[in-house]
Tab-separated table of C-alpha atoms in Angstrom:
chain	number	residue	atom	x	y	z
A	25	MET	CA	113.852	124.757	114.152
A	26	THR	CA	109.948	124.470	115.625
A	27	TYR	CA	107.084	123.579	113.835
A	28	PRO	CA	105.545	126.671	115.123
A	29	GLU	CA	108.954	128.503	114.087
A	30	LEU	CA	108.103	126.828	111.001
A	31	LEU	CA	105.034	128.485	110.024
A	32	ALA	CA	106.083	131.684	110.559
A	33	SER	CA	108.928	131.935	108.523
A	34	LEU	CA	106.450	130.361	105.865
A	35	PRO	CA	105.043	132.599	103.122
A	36	PRO	CA	101.109	133.022	103.043
A	37	GLU	CA	99.356	129.853	101.759
A	38	TRP	CA	97.972	130.322	97.964
A	39	PRO	CA	94.911	132.024	98.796
A	40	HIS	CA	92.193	130.811	96.548
A	41	GLU	CA	90.481	127.195	97.271
A	42	LEU	CA	91.566	124.142	94.809
A	43	GLN	CA	89.560	121.038	96.057
A	44	PRO	CA	86.702	121.813	94.371
A	45	SER	CA	88.254	123.221	91.067
A	46	ASN	CA	90.613	119.939	91.082
A	47	ARG	CA	87.755	117.146	91.229
A	48	GLU	CA	85.800	118.780	88.657
A	49	ALA	CA	88.973	118.959	85.954
A	50	LEU	CA	89.403	114.761	87.095
A	51	LEU	CA	85.564	114.324	86.004
A	52	ALA	CA	85.554	116.535	83.126
A	53	SER	CA	88.902	114.435	82.243
A	54	GLY	CA	87.135	111.157	82.330
A	55	VAL	CA	90.967	109.135	83.650
A	56	THR	CA	90.958	106.928	87.010
A	57	LEU	CA	93.787	107.374	89.227
A	58	VAL	CA	94.244	104.039	89.494
A	59	VAL	CA	96.634	104.488	92.755
A	60	LEU	CA	99.009	101.373	93.022
A	61	ASP	CA	99.639	101.239	96.979
A	62	ASP	CA	102.869	99.518	98.458
A	63	ASP	CA	100.825	98.790	101.501
A	64	PRO	CA	97.058	99.190	102.996
A	65	THR	CA	97.791	102.483	105.149
A	66	GLY	CA	97.857	104.293	102.102
A	67	THR	CA	94.338	104.974	101.961
A	68	GLN	CA	94.213	107.374	104.965
A	69	THR	CA	93.337	110.066	103.176
A	70	VAL	CA	89.921	109.157	101.129
A	71	HIS	CA	86.483	107.836	101.872
A	72	ASP	CA	84.095	106.202	99.825
A	73	VAL	CA	86.405	105.175	97.185
A	74	PRO	CA	87.287	100.877	96.377
A	75	VAL	CA	90.293	98.981	96.529
A	76	LEU	CA	91.042	95.857	95.294
A	77	THR	CA	93.764	93.334	96.554
A	78	CYS	CA	93.667	91.423	93.109
A	79	TRP	CA	94.716	92.433	89.488
A	80	ASP	CA	92.983	90.375	87.069
A	81	VAL	CA	92.375	91.703	83.950
A	82	ASP	CA	88.809	91.067	84.222
A	83	LEU	CA	88.160	92.067	88.017
A	84	LEU	CA	90.058	95.498	86.688
A	85	GLU	CA	88.253	96.186	83.273
A	86	GLN	CA	84.692	95.277	85.804
A	87	ALA	CA	85.956	98.149	88.599
A	88	LEU	CA	87.379	100.545	85.706
A	89	ARG	CA	83.646	100.278	83.414
A	90	GLN	CA	82.130	101.709	86.230
A	91	GLN	CA	84.713	104.676	85.720
A	92	PRO	CA	85.434	105.268	89.202
A	93	PRO	CA	87.736	108.775	89.496
A	94	LEU	CA	89.884	107.023	92.251
A	95	LEU	CA	90.389	103.428	92.257
A	96	PHE	CA	93.484	101.627	94.991
A	97	LEU	CA	95.299	98.990	93.559
A	98	LEU	CA	96.911	97.428	97.432
A	99	THR	CA	100.086	95.238	95.801
A	100	ASN	CA	101.723	94.728	99.541
A	101	SER	CA	105.389	94.986	98.149
A	102	ARG	CA	106.490	96.459	100.712
A	103	SER	CA	106.939	92.861	101.919
A	104	LEU	CA	108.784	91.907	99.044
A	105	THR	CA	112.163	91.546	97.685
A	106	GLU	CA	113.109	93.590	94.866
A	107	GLU	CA	112.558	90.587	92.354
A	108	GLN	CA	109.519	89.743	93.135
A	109	THR	CA	108.440	93.312	93.333
A	110	GLN	CA	109.695	94.175	89.924
A	111	THR	CA	107.613	90.996	88.720
A	112	LEU	CA	104.685	92.110	90.142
A	113	HIS	CA	104.994	95.498	89.005
A	114	ARG	CA	105.066	94.044	85.386
A	115	GLU	CA	101.918	92.034	85.767
A	116	ILE	CA	100.311	94.202	87.520
A	117	ALA	CA	101.094	96.966	84.470
A	118	GLN	CA	100.551	94.942	81.863
A	119	GLU	CA	96.856	93.640	83.546
A	120	LEU	CA	95.278	97.259	84.470
A	121	SER	CA	96.722	98.718	80.110
A	122	ALA	CA	94.934	95.447	78.901
A	123	ALA	CA	92.179	96.306	81.490
A	124	ALA	CA	92.093	100.108	80.846
A	125	GLN	CA	92.225	99.847	76.693
A	126	ALA	CA	89.521	96.957	76.979
A	127	ALA	CA	87.177	98.974	79.315
A	128	ASP	CA	87.964	102.529	77.414
A	129	CYS	CA	89.464	103.469	80.400
A	130	LYS	CA	91.875	106.703	80.660
A	131	VAL	CA	94.185	105.902	83.617
A	132	GLU	CA	97.031	107.431	85.356
A	133	LEU	CA	99.196	106.102	87.749
A	134	ILE	CA	99.855	107.012	91.214
A	135	SER	CA	103.008	105.170	93.686
A	136	ARG	CA	101.708	105.352	96.138
A	137	SER	CA	104.476	104.531	99.400
A	138	ASP	CA	106.038	105.305	102.768
A	139	SER	CA	106.144	108.868	103.998
A	140	THR	CA	109.089	108.046	105.954
A	141	LEU	CA	111.098	106.869	102.833
A	142	ARG	CA	110.751	103.303	102.787
A	143	GLY	CA	109.810	100.918	100.048
A	144	HIS	CA	111.597	100.020	96.431
A	145	TYR	CA	112.190	103.127	94.670
A	146	PRO	CA	113.401	103.793	91.910
A	147	LEU	CA	112.258	100.289	91.211
A	148	GLU	CA	108.820	100.370	91.287
A	149	THR	CA	108.525	103.711	89.224
A	150	ASP	CA	111.051	102.442	86.619
A	151	THR	CA	109.533	98.855	86.372
A	152	LEU	CA	105.168	101.299	85.583
A	153	ALA	CA	107.550	103.231	83.220
A	154	GLU	CA	108.718	100.637	81.276
A	155	HIS	CA	106.122	98.750	80.842
A	156	TRP	CA	103.233	100.893	80.906
A	157	HIS	CA	101.574	101.784	77.682
A	158	GLU	CA	102.091	105.500	78.048
A	159	PRO	CA	105.354	106.557	78.825
A	160	GLU	CA	105.629	109.033	81.544
A	161	ASP	CA	108.819	111.518	80.715
A	162	LEU	CA	109.397	112.538	84.754
A	163	THR	CA	109.127	111.319	88.030
A	164	LEU	CA	107.289	113.383	90.847
A	165	VAL	CA	108.331	112.589	94.413
A	166	MET	CA	106.475	113.734	97.517
A	167	PRO	CA	106.167	112.213	100.623
A	168	PHE	CA	104.056	115.019	102.374
A	169	PHE	CA	101.663	113.174	104.463
A	170	LEU	CA	100.007	116.222	106.744
A	171	GLU	CA	98.353	114.076	109.372
A	172	GLY	CA	101.081	112.169	110.134
A	173	GLY	CA	103.378	115.277	110.647
A	174	ARG	CA	105.783	114.744	107.526
A	175	LEU	CA	106.258	117.993	105.653
A	176	THR	CA	109.428	119.073	103.207
A	177	VAL	CA	110.333	122.467	103.605
A	178	ASP	CA	113.517	123.394	101.232
A	179	GLY	CA	113.504	119.689	99.456
A	180	GLN	CA	114.108	118.302	103.384
A	181	HIS	CA	112.002	115.824	104.897
A	182	TYR	CA	110.729	116.466	108.289
A	183	VAL	CA	108.956	113.845	110.651
A	184	ARG	CA	106.610	116.322	113.528
A	185	GLU	CA	107.347	114.790	116.728
A	186	GLY	CA	104.688	117.358	118.516
A	187	GLU	CA	106.444	120.978	118.553
A	188	GLU	CA	109.565	119.189	116.788
A	189	LEU	CA	110.635	118.823	113.516
A	190	ILE	CA	113.252	115.872	112.969
A	191	PRO	CA	115.241	115.410	109.907
A	192	ALA	CA	113.875	111.970	108.701
A	193	HIS	CA	117.448	110.963	108.477
A	194	GLU	CA	117.570	110.792	112.312
A	195	THR	CA	114.194	108.661	112.499
A	196	PRO	CA	114.320	105.073	113.596
A	197	PHE	CA	111.880	104.567	110.546
A	198	ALA	CA	115.393	105.409	108.318
A	199	GLN	CA	117.490	102.494	110.080
A	200	ASP	CA	114.226	100.380	108.875
A	201	PRO	CA	115.868	96.696	108.446
A	202	ALA	CA	114.838	96.536	104.906
A	203	PHE	CA	115.057	99.943	103.949
A	204	ALA	CA	117.754	102.133	105.372
A	205	PHE	CA	119.026	105.838	104.409
A	206	SER	CA	120.973	108.076	104.921
A	207	HIS	CA	119.811	111.692	103.393
A	208	SER	CA	116.499	113.349	104.019
A	209	TYR	CA	117.924	116.105	101.864
A	210	LEU	CA	114.856	115.102	98.970
A	211	PRO	CA	117.848	115.371	96.212
A	212	ASP	CA	120.024	113.823	98.230
A	213	TRP	CA	117.938	110.569	98.909
A	214	VAL	CA	116.931	110.588	95.088
A	215	GLU	CA	120.982	110.277	94.244
A	216	GLU	CA	121.188	107.431	97.224
A	217	LYS	CA	118.099	106.241	96.044
A	218	THR	CA	119.566	105.649	92.234
A	219	ASP	CA	122.444	104.710	93.091
A	220	GLY	CA	123.940	107.533	91.501
A	221	ARG	CA	121.926	107.505	88.474
A	222	VAL	CA	120.031	110.811	89.068
A	223	GLN	CA	122.466	113.125	90.367
A	224	ALA	CA	121.061	115.551	93.248
A	225	ALA	CA	122.185	118.528	91.120
A	226	GLU	CA	120.032	116.957	88.532
A	227	VAL	CA	116.775	116.299	90.813
A	228	ILE	CA	114.227	119.698	89.815
A	229	LEU	CA	112.942	121.040	93.170
A	230	ILE	CA	109.345	122.902	93.348
A	231	SER	CA	110.003	125.058	96.703
A	232	ILE	CA	107.670	126.489	99.471
A	233	GLU	CA	107.991	129.719	97.607
A	234	THR	CA	106.715	128.725	94.190
A	235	ILE	CA	103.989	126.884	95.497
A	236	ARG	CA	102.554	129.632	98.085
A	237	LYS	CA	103.788	132.815	95.865
A	238	GLU	CA	103.200	131.563	92.772
A	239	GLY	CA	100.562	128.860	92.511
A	240	PRO	CA	99.490	126.344	90.140
A	241	GLU	CA	101.195	128.223	87.423
A	242	GLY	CA	104.674	128.310	89.053
A	243	VAL	CA	104.463	124.890	89.326
A	244	ALA	CA	103.322	124.171	85.628
A	245	ARG	CA	105.818	126.169	84.379
A	246	LEU	CA	108.755	124.491	86.257
A	247	LEU	CA	107.111	121.117	85.023
A	248	ARG	CA	106.683	122.031	81.384
A	249	GLU	CA	110.845	123.325	81.845
A	250	ALA	CA	111.739	119.873	83.356
A	251	PRO	CA	113.936	117.891	80.578
A	252	ALA	CA	112.934	114.639	80.036
A	253	GLY	CA	113.587	112.209	82.443
A	254	SER	CA	113.746	114.192	85.074
A	255	VAL	CA	113.267	114.146	88.640
A	256	CYS	CA	110.858	116.977	90.123
A	257	ILE	CA	110.626	116.772	94.787
A	258	THR	CA	108.367	119.295	95.885
A	259	ASP	CA	107.803	121.178	99.414
A	260	ALA	CA	104.882	121.156	100.976
A	261	VAL	CA	103.509	122.244	104.822
A	262	SER	CA	99.636	122.216	104.296
A	263	ASP	CA	97.150	120.261	102.588
A	264	ARG	CA	96.508	123.555	100.531
A	265	ASP	CA	99.986	122.553	99.274
A	266	ALA	CA	99.194	119.714	98.075
A	267	GLU	CA	96.307	120.930	95.976
A	268	VAL	CA	98.979	123.728	94.277
A	269	VAL	CA	101.017	121.169	92.808
A	270	ALA	CA	98.093	118.777	91.841
A	271	ALA	CA	96.599	122.134	90.445
A	272	GLY	CA	99.894	122.919	88.981
A	273	MET	CA	100.383	118.934	87.719
A	274	GLU	CA	97.498	118.991	85.615
A	275	ALA	CA	97.715	121.960	83.829
A	276	ALA	CA	101.590	121.202	82.865
A	277	GLY	CA	100.772	118.535	80.416
A	278	ARG	CA	103.132	116.651	80.637
A	279	THR	CA	103.277	112.443	81.748
A	280	VAL	CA	104.178	112.144	84.775
A	281	MET	CA	104.292	109.464	87.128
A	282	ALA	CA	103.336	110.483	90.803
A	283	ARG	CA	105.652	108.526	94.008
A	284	THR	CA	103.775	110.010	96.875
A	285	ALA	CA	102.364	109.255	100.417
A	286	ALA	CA	98.453	109.883	100.753
A	287	SER	CA	98.047	113.549	101.244
A	288	TYR	CA	99.060	113.953	97.045
A	289	VAL	CA	96.551	111.354	95.966
A	290	ARG	CA	93.977	113.273	98.092
A	291	ALA	CA	94.662	116.195	96.849
A	292	ARG	CA	94.776	115.248	93.190
A	293	ALA	CA	91.527	113.440	93.043
A	294	GLY	CA	90.189	117.013	94.658
A	295	LEU	CA	88.632	114.717	97.247
A	296	PRO	CA	87.097	116.983	100.514
A	297	LYS	CA	88.119	115.873	103.901
A	298	ARG	CA	85.012	113.980	105.993
A	299	GLU	CA	84.508	114.446	110.124
A	300	LEU	CA	86.582	111.208	111.368
A	301	LEU	CA	83.618	108.142	112.153
A	302	SER	CA	81.980	107.681	114.749
A	303	CYS	CA	80.998	104.390	117.679
A	304	ASP	CA	77.407	105.045	115.303
A	305	ASP	CA	79.371	104.774	112.354
A	306	LEU	CA	81.529	101.253	113.577
A	307	ASP	CA	79.071	99.659	115.332
A	308	GLY	CA	78.871	95.920	113.885
A	309	GLU	CA	78.214	92.521	114.705
A	310	GLY	CA	80.320	89.431	115.862
A	311	SER	CA	81.434	88.775	119.287
A	312	GLY	CA	84.461	90.001	121.340
A	313	GLY	CA	87.372	92.547	119.238
A	314	LEU	CA	90.276	92.242	118.213
A	315	ILE	CA	93.972	94.138	117.731
A	316	MET	CA	96.354	92.193	116.015
A	317	VAL	CA	100.154	94.169	116.680
A	318	GLY	CA	103.037	93.632	114.405
A	319	SER	CA	104.631	96.712	113.956
A	320	HIS	CA	107.893	96.490	116.422
A	321	VAL	CA	108.650	100.411	115.604
A	322	PRO	CA	109.249	101.855	118.919
A	323	LYS	CA	106.213	104.447	118.519
A	324	THR	CA	103.989	100.898	118.259
A	325	THR	CA	105.295	99.917	121.327
A	326	ARG	CA	104.917	102.577	123.574
A	327	GLN	CA	100.543	102.575	122.365
A	328	LEU	CA	101.155	98.511	123.078
A	329	GLU	CA	101.504	99.861	126.520
A	330	VAL	CA	99.804	102.373	126.907
A	331	LEU	CA	96.425	100.471	125.349
A	332	GLN	CA	97.216	97.771	127.756
A	333	ASN	CA	97.307	100.405	130.880
A	334	GLN	CA	94.316	101.323	130.092
A	335	TYR	CA	92.590	98.956	129.482
A	336	PRO	CA	93.329	96.155	132.343
A	337	ASP	CA	90.361	94.027	131.439
A	338	LEU	CA	92.092	93.345	127.554
A	339	VAL	CA	93.161	89.924	126.957
A	340	SER	CA	97.214	90.154	126.524
A	341	ILE	CA	98.391	87.385	124.259
A	342	GLU	CA	101.716	87.452	122.933
A	343	LEU	CA	103.119	85.548	119.919
A	344	PRO	CA	106.992	84.958	120.373
A	345	VAL	CA	108.566	85.527	117.512
A	346	ALA	CA	111.516	83.144	118.106
A	347	ASP	CA	108.824	80.691	118.603
A	348	VAL	CA	107.621	81.719	114.592
A	349	LEU	CA	111.008	81.375	113.476
A	350	ALA	CA	111.570	77.902	115.533
A	351	ASP	CA	108.336	76.894	113.533
A	352	ALA	CA	107.228	75.339	117.555
A	353	GLU	CA	103.546	74.748	116.691
A	354	ALA	CA	102.979	73.767	119.844
A	355	THR	CA	103.106	77.289	120.419
A	356	LEU	CA	101.186	78.613	118.084
A	357	GLU	CA	97.931	76.123	118.731
A	358	SER	CA	97.891	77.358	122.416
A	359	VAL	CA	98.008	80.620	121.267
A	360	SER	CA	95.112	79.825	118.833
A	361	LEU	CA	93.093	78.444	121.680
A	362	GLN	CA	94.253	81.676	124.023
A	363	LEU	CA	92.261	83.552	120.865
A	364	ASN	CA	88.946	82.048	120.456
A	365	ALA	CA	88.028	81.290	123.884
A	366	ALA	CA	88.272	85.080	124.327
A	367	LEU	CA	86.557	85.868	121.052
A	368	GLU	CA	83.702	83.159	122.543
A	369	ALA	CA	83.697	84.817	125.681
A	370	ASP	CA	83.032	88.531	124.037
A	371	GLN	CA	86.423	89.559	125.430
A	372	GLU	CA	88.223	92.244	123.712
A	373	VAL	CA	91.699	90.419	123.126
A	374	VAL	CA	94.949	92.429	121.746
A	375	LEU	CA	97.383	90.000	120.268
A	376	PHE	CA	100.891	91.473	119.908
A	377	THR	CA	104.355	89.836	118.649
A	378	SER	CA	107.250	89.568	121.516
A	379	ARG	CA	108.526	92.798	121.318
A	380	GLU	CA	112.549	92.229	120.688
A	381	LEU	CA	113.283	92.761	117.069
A	382	ILE	CA	114.684	89.605	115.488
A	383	GLN	CA	117.258	90.927	112.740
A	384	ALA	CA	119.188	89.371	110.503
A	385	GLU	CA	122.143	89.700	107.894
A	386	THR	CA	120.739	91.178	104.384
A	387	SER	CA	117.706	92.827	103.996
A	388	GLU	CA	116.122	89.837	102.260
A	389	ALA	CA	116.667	88.186	105.409
A	390	ASN	CA	114.781	90.853	107.292
A	391	LEU	CA	111.735	90.470	104.563
A	392	ASP	CA	111.737	86.936	104.754
A	393	ILE	CA	112.122	86.885	108.536
A	394	SER	CA	108.778	90.068	108.334
A	395	VAL	CA	106.671	87.872	105.882
A	396	ARG	CA	107.532	84.525	108.129
A	397	VAL	CA	105.774	86.462	111.651
A	398	SER	CA	103.042	88.436	109.434
A	399	GLY	CA	102.309	84.798	108.449
A	400	ALA	CA	101.909	83.452	111.457
A	401	LEU	CA	99.483	86.291	112.401
A	402	VAL	CA	97.523	85.791	109.388
A	403	ARG	CA	97.156	81.591	110.783
A	404	MET	CA	95.700	83.498	114.368
A	405	VAL	CA	92.746	85.034	112.401
A	406	GLN	CA	91.941	81.769	109.838
A	407	SER	CA	91.479	80.366	112.916
A	408	ILE	CA	89.149	82.571	114.358
A	409	GLY	CA	85.973	80.728	114.620
A	410	GLN	CA	83.544	83.368	114.797
A	411	ARG	CA	83.135	87.173	113.655
A	412	PRO	CA	85.082	89.521	115.981
A	413	ARG	CA	82.472	92.556	116.027
A	414	PHE	CA	86.310	94.355	115.453
A	415	ILE	CA	89.247	93.928	113.430
A	416	VAL	CA	92.296	96.405	114.418
A	417	SER	CA	95.775	96.011	112.473
A	418	LYS	CA	99.151	98.032	113.533
A	419	GLY	CA	101.168	97.670	111.063
A	420	GLY	CA	101.763	98.547	106.901
A	421	ILE	CA	102.683	94.129	106.081
A	422	THR	CA	100.334	92.690	109.179
A	423	SER	CA	97.447	94.581	107.780
A	424	SER	CA	97.803	93.581	104.196
A	425	ASP	CA	98.656	89.740	105.029
A	426	ILE	CA	96.016	89.457	106.870
A	427	ALA	CA	93.171	91.629	104.696
A	428	THR	CA	94.829	88.899	101.876
A	429	GLY	CA	95.238	85.677	103.974
A	430	GLY	CA	93.309	86.192	107.138
A	431	LEU	CA	89.863	88.076	106.018
A	432	GLU	CA	89.701	86.994	101.594
A	433	VAL	CA	89.689	90.436	101.357
A	434	LYS	CA	89.535	91.194	97.270
A	435	THR	CA	87.221	94.095	97.498
A	436	ALA	CA	86.586	96.925	100.042
A	437	GLU	CA	85.826	99.797	100.053
A	438	VAL	CA	87.454	102.913	102.078
A	439	ALA	CA	84.591	103.816	105.070
A	440	GLY	CA	86.350	106.558	106.044
A	441	SER	CA	88.946	107.576	109.222
A	442	ILE	CA	88.429	106.390	112.716
A	443	LEU	CA	91.167	109.035	114.049
A	444	PRO	CA	93.439	111.435	111.701
A	445	GLY	CA	95.869	108.955	109.353
A	446	VAL	CA	94.123	105.625	110.269
A	447	PRO	CA	91.573	104.297	107.054
A	448	VAL	CA	88.573	101.854	107.271
A	449	TRP	CA	87.568	99.222	105.675
A	450	ARG	CA	84.226	97.930	104.623
A	451	LEU	CA	85.066	94.765	103.473
A	452	GLY	CA	82.786	92.938	100.501
A	453	GLU	CA	81.034	90.492	99.965
A	454	GLU	CA	83.530	87.517	99.365
A	455	ALA	CA	85.703	88.620	102.336
A	456	ARG	CA	84.925	86.225	105.314
A	457	PHE	CA	82.982	88.615	107.311
A	458	PRO	CA	81.587	91.012	104.608
A	459	GLY	CA	80.613	93.696	105.251
A	460	MET	CA	82.592	93.985	108.600
A	461	HIS	CA	84.795	97.333	109.441
A	462	TYR	CA	88.608	96.560	109.382
A	463	VAL	CA	90.881	99.331	110.631
A	464	ILE	CA	94.096	99.167	109.400
A	465	PHE	CA	96.557	101.301	111.334
A	466	PRO	CA	99.714	102.721	110.412
A	467	GLY	CA	102.496	101.726	112.298
A	468	ASN	CA	104.578	104.790	112.740
A	469	VAL	CA	101.319	106.764	112.859
A	470	GLY	CA	99.886	108.817	116.049
A	471	ASP	CA	100.771	110.016	119.751
A	472	GLU	CA	101.529	106.959	122.287
A	473	ASN	CA	97.040	107.201	123.330
A	474	ALA	CA	96.554	106.390	119.348
A	475	VAL	CA	95.486	103.471	119.380
A	476	ALA	CA	93.805	103.705	122.450
A	477	ASP	CA	92.081	106.169	121.309
A	478	ALA	CA	90.693	103.797	118.757
A	479	VAL	CA	89.827	100.688	120.803
A	480	SER	CA	87.542	103.411	123.165
A	481	LYS	CA	85.761	104.141	119.825
A	482	LEU	CA	85.328	100.834	118.907
A	483	SER	CA	84.624	98.765	122.176
A	484	LYS	CA	81.274	97.590	123.481
A	485	LYS	CA	82.157	99.149	126.707
């Protein structure tokens, strides 16, 4: 079935606009939605929202005393082992619980992860539920992400490529070295990921029929009737569908742990959409511009090729992964010298890891490779001697590590998006380059021209 055929086969959307009422309900509740984001790309649907990259009690308490309706915590847990992820989420739950009580702030948790089903599920939600001071009695799974073409119908999760709808388990994302999966029918995916602890037949499906014909009350009814401990998965094809689900969850009165992609966050917060950032919005001081490419998914490689073809004057520097893994110091020093020379000459430069994917035999070993390569990219950013006008980072782990390790970011604000699904952070005063715009480009977002399109907005040429 093609995308137009799918749309033609569905009932009409729920007719009532819900974004304003969802926003009003959240503000009236006094709740702060705290989104634990396993890489920084989860900010891709929001704007004017604070982000923290660390979570000591004092910093969390200070942020919560401002009573923001929405707050992101960057965990970058997709780059961690299972043991590290469990330890991290136990720590965050305890620190955040203490900060919320000290600030007298009501907090609702959202575990934001990848719209192509990669990440530490159910480990993260299980750990949070165990250590959070308000036990959750339902889990809501919703990987819908409109800007990325991730749609769920009848429990089947699709990745849209043009007019084609591809079941998620048939895409390259399902062969991720660390987070592979073999099902895109979400009840089966839940059973697979929970090692059979939750059987597919026990998973509750909130169907597109219910969402579009019965609206928020239909969703709320299913959630109220769900046995304690249930996993509920939900269809969605449009933002209105996500808004219906968010309104239904609010009305249900159940304590819910949401494991979702980015579109649910916007719907639950009742945030209106904002126009894409323009060239004028992105002007900045500095010398040269830097595009960092760490992601290895095929889409990123094609986007890199198009970028280089469209910008022949762009300085291209390859970082050989084999040399990084061999600790070849001379290579790193050479790359750093080339990078700084280009920026000092006010040129725009793309620094990319070699495209041949080097894999190990275990998921933990593959994560270690990713961390070491990302660490090398961080070192290159640390070596920069002057402020660039902008930095674009391609890939979730790359973006997070560059933000925290290379740019020393502890706080930031999401300014908006430069392209659909591509967020821009305005860096906090403690960062190495305060106020600089930092473009976080997910590895799995955009067509082949997308990176070139972003650079065209940022470029002075």
